[in-house]
XYZ file of C-alpha atoms in Angstrom:
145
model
C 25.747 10.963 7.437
C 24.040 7.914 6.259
C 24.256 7.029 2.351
C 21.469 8.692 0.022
C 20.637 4.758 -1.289
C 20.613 3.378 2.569
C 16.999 2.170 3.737
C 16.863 3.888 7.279
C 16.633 1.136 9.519
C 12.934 2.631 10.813
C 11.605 2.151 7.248
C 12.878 -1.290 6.566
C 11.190 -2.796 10.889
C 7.906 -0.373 10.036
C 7.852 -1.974 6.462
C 8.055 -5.396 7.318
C 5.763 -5.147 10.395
C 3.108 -3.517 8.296
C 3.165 -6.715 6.342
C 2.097 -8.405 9.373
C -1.501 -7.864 8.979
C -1.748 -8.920 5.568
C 0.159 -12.139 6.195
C -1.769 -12.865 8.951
C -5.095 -12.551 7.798
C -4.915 -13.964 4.384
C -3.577 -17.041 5.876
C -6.552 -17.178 8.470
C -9.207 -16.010 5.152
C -7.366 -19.065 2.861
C -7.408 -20.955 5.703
C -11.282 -20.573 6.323
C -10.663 -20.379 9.611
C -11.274 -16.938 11.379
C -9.234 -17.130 14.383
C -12.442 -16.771 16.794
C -12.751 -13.029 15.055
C -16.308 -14.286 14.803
C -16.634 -14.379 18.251
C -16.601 -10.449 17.754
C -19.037 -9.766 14.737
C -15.133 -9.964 12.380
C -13.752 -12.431 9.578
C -10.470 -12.063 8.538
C -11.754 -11.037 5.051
C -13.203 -8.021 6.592
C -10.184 -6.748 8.256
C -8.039 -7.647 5.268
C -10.086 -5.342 3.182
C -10.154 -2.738 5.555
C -6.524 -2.436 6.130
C -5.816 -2.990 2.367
C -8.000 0.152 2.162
C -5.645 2.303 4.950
C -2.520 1.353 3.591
C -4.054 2.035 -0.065
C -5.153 5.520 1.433
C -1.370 5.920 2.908
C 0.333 4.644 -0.737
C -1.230 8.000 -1.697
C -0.211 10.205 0.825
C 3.073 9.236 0.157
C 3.603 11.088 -3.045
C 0.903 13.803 -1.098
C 3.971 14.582 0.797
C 6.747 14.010 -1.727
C 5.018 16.809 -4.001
C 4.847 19.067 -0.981
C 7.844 18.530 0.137
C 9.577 19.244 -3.489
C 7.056 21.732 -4.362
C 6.061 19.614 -7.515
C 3.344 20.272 -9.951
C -0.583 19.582 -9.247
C -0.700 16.931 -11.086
C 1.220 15.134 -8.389
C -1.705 16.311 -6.128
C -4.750 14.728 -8.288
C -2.537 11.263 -8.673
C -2.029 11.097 -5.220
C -5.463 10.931 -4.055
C -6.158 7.840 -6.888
C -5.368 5.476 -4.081
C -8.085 6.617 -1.739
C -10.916 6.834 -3.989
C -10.236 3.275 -5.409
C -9.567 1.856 -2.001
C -12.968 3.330 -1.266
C -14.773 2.004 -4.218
C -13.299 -1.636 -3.951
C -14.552 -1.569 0.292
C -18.282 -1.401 -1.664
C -17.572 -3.769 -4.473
C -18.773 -7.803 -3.047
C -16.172 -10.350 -2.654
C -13.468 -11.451 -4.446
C -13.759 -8.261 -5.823
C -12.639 -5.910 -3.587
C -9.692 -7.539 -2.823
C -8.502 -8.196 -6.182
C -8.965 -4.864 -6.625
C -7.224 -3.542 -3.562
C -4.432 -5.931 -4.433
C -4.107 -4.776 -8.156
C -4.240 -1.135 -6.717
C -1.143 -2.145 -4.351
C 0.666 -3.510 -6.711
C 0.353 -1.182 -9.263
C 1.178 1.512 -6.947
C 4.337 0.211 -6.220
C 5.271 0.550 -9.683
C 3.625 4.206 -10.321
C 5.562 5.612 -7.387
C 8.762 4.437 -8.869
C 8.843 7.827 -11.152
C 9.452 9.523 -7.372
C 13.163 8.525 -7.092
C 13.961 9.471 -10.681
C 12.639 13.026 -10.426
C 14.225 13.534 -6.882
C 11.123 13.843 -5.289
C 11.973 10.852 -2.810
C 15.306 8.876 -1.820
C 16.386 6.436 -4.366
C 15.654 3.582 -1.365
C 11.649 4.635 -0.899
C 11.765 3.134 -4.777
C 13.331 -0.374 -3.600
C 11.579 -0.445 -0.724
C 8.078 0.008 -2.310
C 8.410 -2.618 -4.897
C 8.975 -5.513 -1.767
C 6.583 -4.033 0.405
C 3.904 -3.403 -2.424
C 4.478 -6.914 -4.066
C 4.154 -8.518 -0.730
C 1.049 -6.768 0.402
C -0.473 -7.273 -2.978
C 0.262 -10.959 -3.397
C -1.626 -11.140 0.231
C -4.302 -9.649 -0.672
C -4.721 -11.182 -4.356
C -4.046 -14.808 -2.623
C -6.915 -14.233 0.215
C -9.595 -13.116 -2.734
Protein backbone atom coordinates (compact mmCIF):
# COMPACT_ATOMS: atom_id res chain seq x y z
CA UNK A 1 0.00 0.00 0.00
CA UNK A 2 1.39 3.22 -1.14
CA UNK A 3 2.39 5.92 1.65
CA UNK A 4 -0.53 8.37 2.86
CA UNK A 5 2.10 11.53 1.87
CA UNK A 6 3.00 9.78 -1.73
CA UNK A 7 1.66 11.89 -4.83
CA UNK A 8 0.07 8.98 -6.95
CA UNK A 9 1.99 9.00 -9.95
CA UNK A 10 -1.53 9.85 -12.07
CA UNK A 11 -1.81 13.13 -10.11
CA UNK A 12 1.71 14.34 -10.40
CA UNK A 13 1.66 13.41 -15.19
CA UNK A 14 -2.24 14.89 -15.06
CA UNK A 15 -0.85 17.89 -12.95
CA UNK A 16 1.92 18.81 -14.94
CA UNK A 17 0.17 18.23 -18.31
CA UNK A 18 -2.66 20.46 -17.24
CA UNK A 19 -0.02 23.12 -17.01
CA UNK A 20 0.51 22.69 -20.57
CA UNK A 21 -2.12 24.96 -21.72
CA UNK A 22 -1.29 27.72 -19.61
CA UNK A 23 2.39 27.62 -20.54
CA UNK A 24 1.64 27.45 -23.89
CA UNK A 25 -0.61 30.13 -24.42
CA UNK A 26 0.76 32.79 -22.25
CA UNK A 27 3.94 32.44 -24.06
CA UNK A 28 2.09 32.77 -27.53
CA UNK A 29 -0.32 35.97 -25.70
CA UNK A 30 3.32 37.64 -24.31
CA UNK A 31 4.65 36.78 -27.33
CA UNK A 32 1.93 38.66 -29.47
CA UNK A 33 2.02 36.14 -31.67
CA UNK A 34 -1.14 33.83 -31.92
CA UNK A 35 0.14 30.76 -33.39
CA UNK A 36 -2.24 31.12 -36.63
CA UNK A 37 -5.29 30.67 -33.87
CA UNK A 38 -6.49 33.66 -35.85
CA UNK A 39 -6.77 31.76 -38.74
CA UNK A 40 -9.81 30.23 -36.71
CA UNK A 41 -11.72 33.34 -35.21
CA UNK A 42 -9.05 32.43 -31.63
CA UNK A 43 -6.13 34.44 -29.81
CA UNK A 44 -4.35 32.84 -27.31
CA UNK A 45 -5.79 35.35 -24.76
CA UNK A 46 -9.12 33.91 -25.40
CA UNK A 47 -8.33 30.38 -24.76
CA UNK A 48 -6.16 31.30 -21.79
CA UNK A 49 -9.15 32.83 -20.17
CA UNK A 50 -11.34 30.19 -20.98
CA UNK A 51 -9.36 27.40 -19.61
CA UNK A 52 -8.32 29.55 -16.56
CA UNK A 53 -12.13 29.60 -16.13
CA UNK A 54 -12.48 25.39 -16.32
CA UNK A 55 -9.75 24.70 -14.19
CA UNK A 56 -11.07 27.63 -11.77
CA UNK A 57 -14.55 25.78 -12.01
CA UNK A 58 -12.59 22.29 -11.23
CA UNK A 59 -10.37 24.07 -8.11
CA UNK A 60 -13.93 24.10 -6.71
CA UNK A 61 -15.15 20.87 -7.29
CA UNK A 62 -12.33 19.66 -5.63
CA UNK A 63 -13.31 20.46 -2.12
CA UNK A 64 -17.20 19.70 -3.78
CA UNK A 65 -16.00 16.22 -3.51
CA UNK A 66 -13.72 16.30 -0.47
CA UNK A 67 -16.89 17.52 1.65
CA UNK A 68 -18.90 14.70 0.14
CA UNK A 69 -16.68 12.36 0.45
CA UNK A 70 -16.00 13.19 4.39
CA UNK A 71 -19.48 14.18 4.92
CA UNK A 72 -18.29 17.75 6.04
CA UNK A 73 -20.37 20.68 6.95
CA UNK A 74 -22.29 23.04 4.27
CA UNK A 75 -20.20 25.48 4.56
CA UNK A 76 -17.72 23.42 2.61
CA UNK A 77 -20.55 23.32 -0.04
CA UNK A 78 -21.09 27.32 -0.43
CA UNK A 79 -16.99 27.76 -0.52
CA UNK A 80 -16.70 25.37 -3.05
CA UNK A 81 -18.74 26.89 -5.64
CA UNK A 82 -16.62 30.52 -5.02
CA UNK A 83 -14.40 29.37 -7.82
CA UNK A 84 -17.08 29.10 -10.45
CA UNK A 85 -18.90 32.19 -9.93
CA UNK A 86 -15.62 34.29 -9.97
CA UNK A 87 -14.24 32.40 -12.91
CA UNK A 88 -17.54 33.41 -14.46
CA UNK A 89 -17.48 37.00 -13.55
CA UNK A 90 -13.72 37.58 -14.57
CA UNK A 91 -14.74 35.70 -18.44
CA UNK A 92 -17.09 39.20 -18.59
CA UNK A 93 -14.66 41.59 -17.04
CA UNK A 94 -12.30 43.33 -20.38
CA UNK A 95 -8.71 42.62 -20.52
CA UNK A 96 -6.10 42.53 -18.31
CA UNK A 97 -8.72 42.10 -16.06
CA UNK A 98 -9.97 38.91 -16.31
CA UNK A 99 -6.91 37.33 -16.20
CA UNK A 100 -5.51 38.97 -13.29
CA UNK A 101 -8.39 38.00 -11.78
CA UNK A 102 -8.49 34.38 -12.82
CA UNK A 103 -4.85 34.26 -11.82
CA UNK A 104 -5.39 35.84 -8.28
CA UNK A 105 -8.40 33.35 -7.96
CA UNK A 106 -5.79 30.38 -8.78
CA UNK A 107 -3.50 31.34 -6.65
CA UNK A 108 -5.41 32.05 -3.84
CA UNK A 109 -7.12 28.84 -4.16
CA UNK A 110 -4.18 27.00 -3.78
CA UNK A 111 -3.71 28.40 -0.50
CA UNK A 112 -7.57 28.15 0.74
CA UNK A 113 -7.61 24.45 -0.07
CA UNK A 114 -4.64 23.90 2.10
CA UNK A 115 -7.15 23.70 5.32
CA UNK A 116 -8.28 20.18 3.35
CA UNK A 117 -5.21 18.12 4.46
CA UNK A 118 -5.30 19.41 8.03
CA UNK A 119 -8.92 18.45 8.68
CA UNK A 120 -8.50 15.00 6.86
CA UNK A 121 -10.73 15.83 4.29
CA UNK A 122 -7.96 15.13 1.52
CA UNK A 123 -4.40 13.32 1.49
CA UNK A 124 -1.70 15.35 2.98
CA UNK A 125 -0.05 15.27 -0.89
CA UNK A 126 -3.37 17.02 -2.69
CA UNK A 127 -1.95 20.05 -0.23
CA UNK A 128 1.72 19.95 -1.86
CA UNK A 129 0.57 19.30 -4.96
CA UNK A 130 -1.88 22.29 -5.17
CA UNK A 131 0.50 24.91 -4.08
CA UNK A 132 2.98 23.94 -7.45
CA UNK A 133 0.25 23.41 -9.66
CA UNK A 134 -1.78 26.58 -8.44
CA UNK A 135 1.41 28.86 -8.34
CA UNK A 136 2.32 27.73 -11.76
CA UNK A 137 -1.02 28.18 -13.38
CA UNK A 138 -1.42 31.48 -11.66
CA UNK A 139 1.95 32.97 -12.50
CA UNK A 140 0.76 31.99 -16.30
CA UNK A 141 -2.02 33.56 -16.23
CA UNK A 142 -0.91 36.82 -14.18
CA UNK A 143 2.28 36.99 -16.71
CA UNK A 144 -0.07 36.77 -20.04
CA UNK A 145 -2.48 39.79 -18.53
Amino acid sequence: MAHRNSVPLGAIVLGVAGLIPFLGFAALAVSGTDGGLSSIGLSPRTILSAYGAVIASFLGGIRWGAAAARNAGNGDYLVAIVPSLVAWAAMATPAPWDLRILGGLVLAWGLIDQDLPRRGLAPLWLGRLRLVLSGVAGAALLVAA
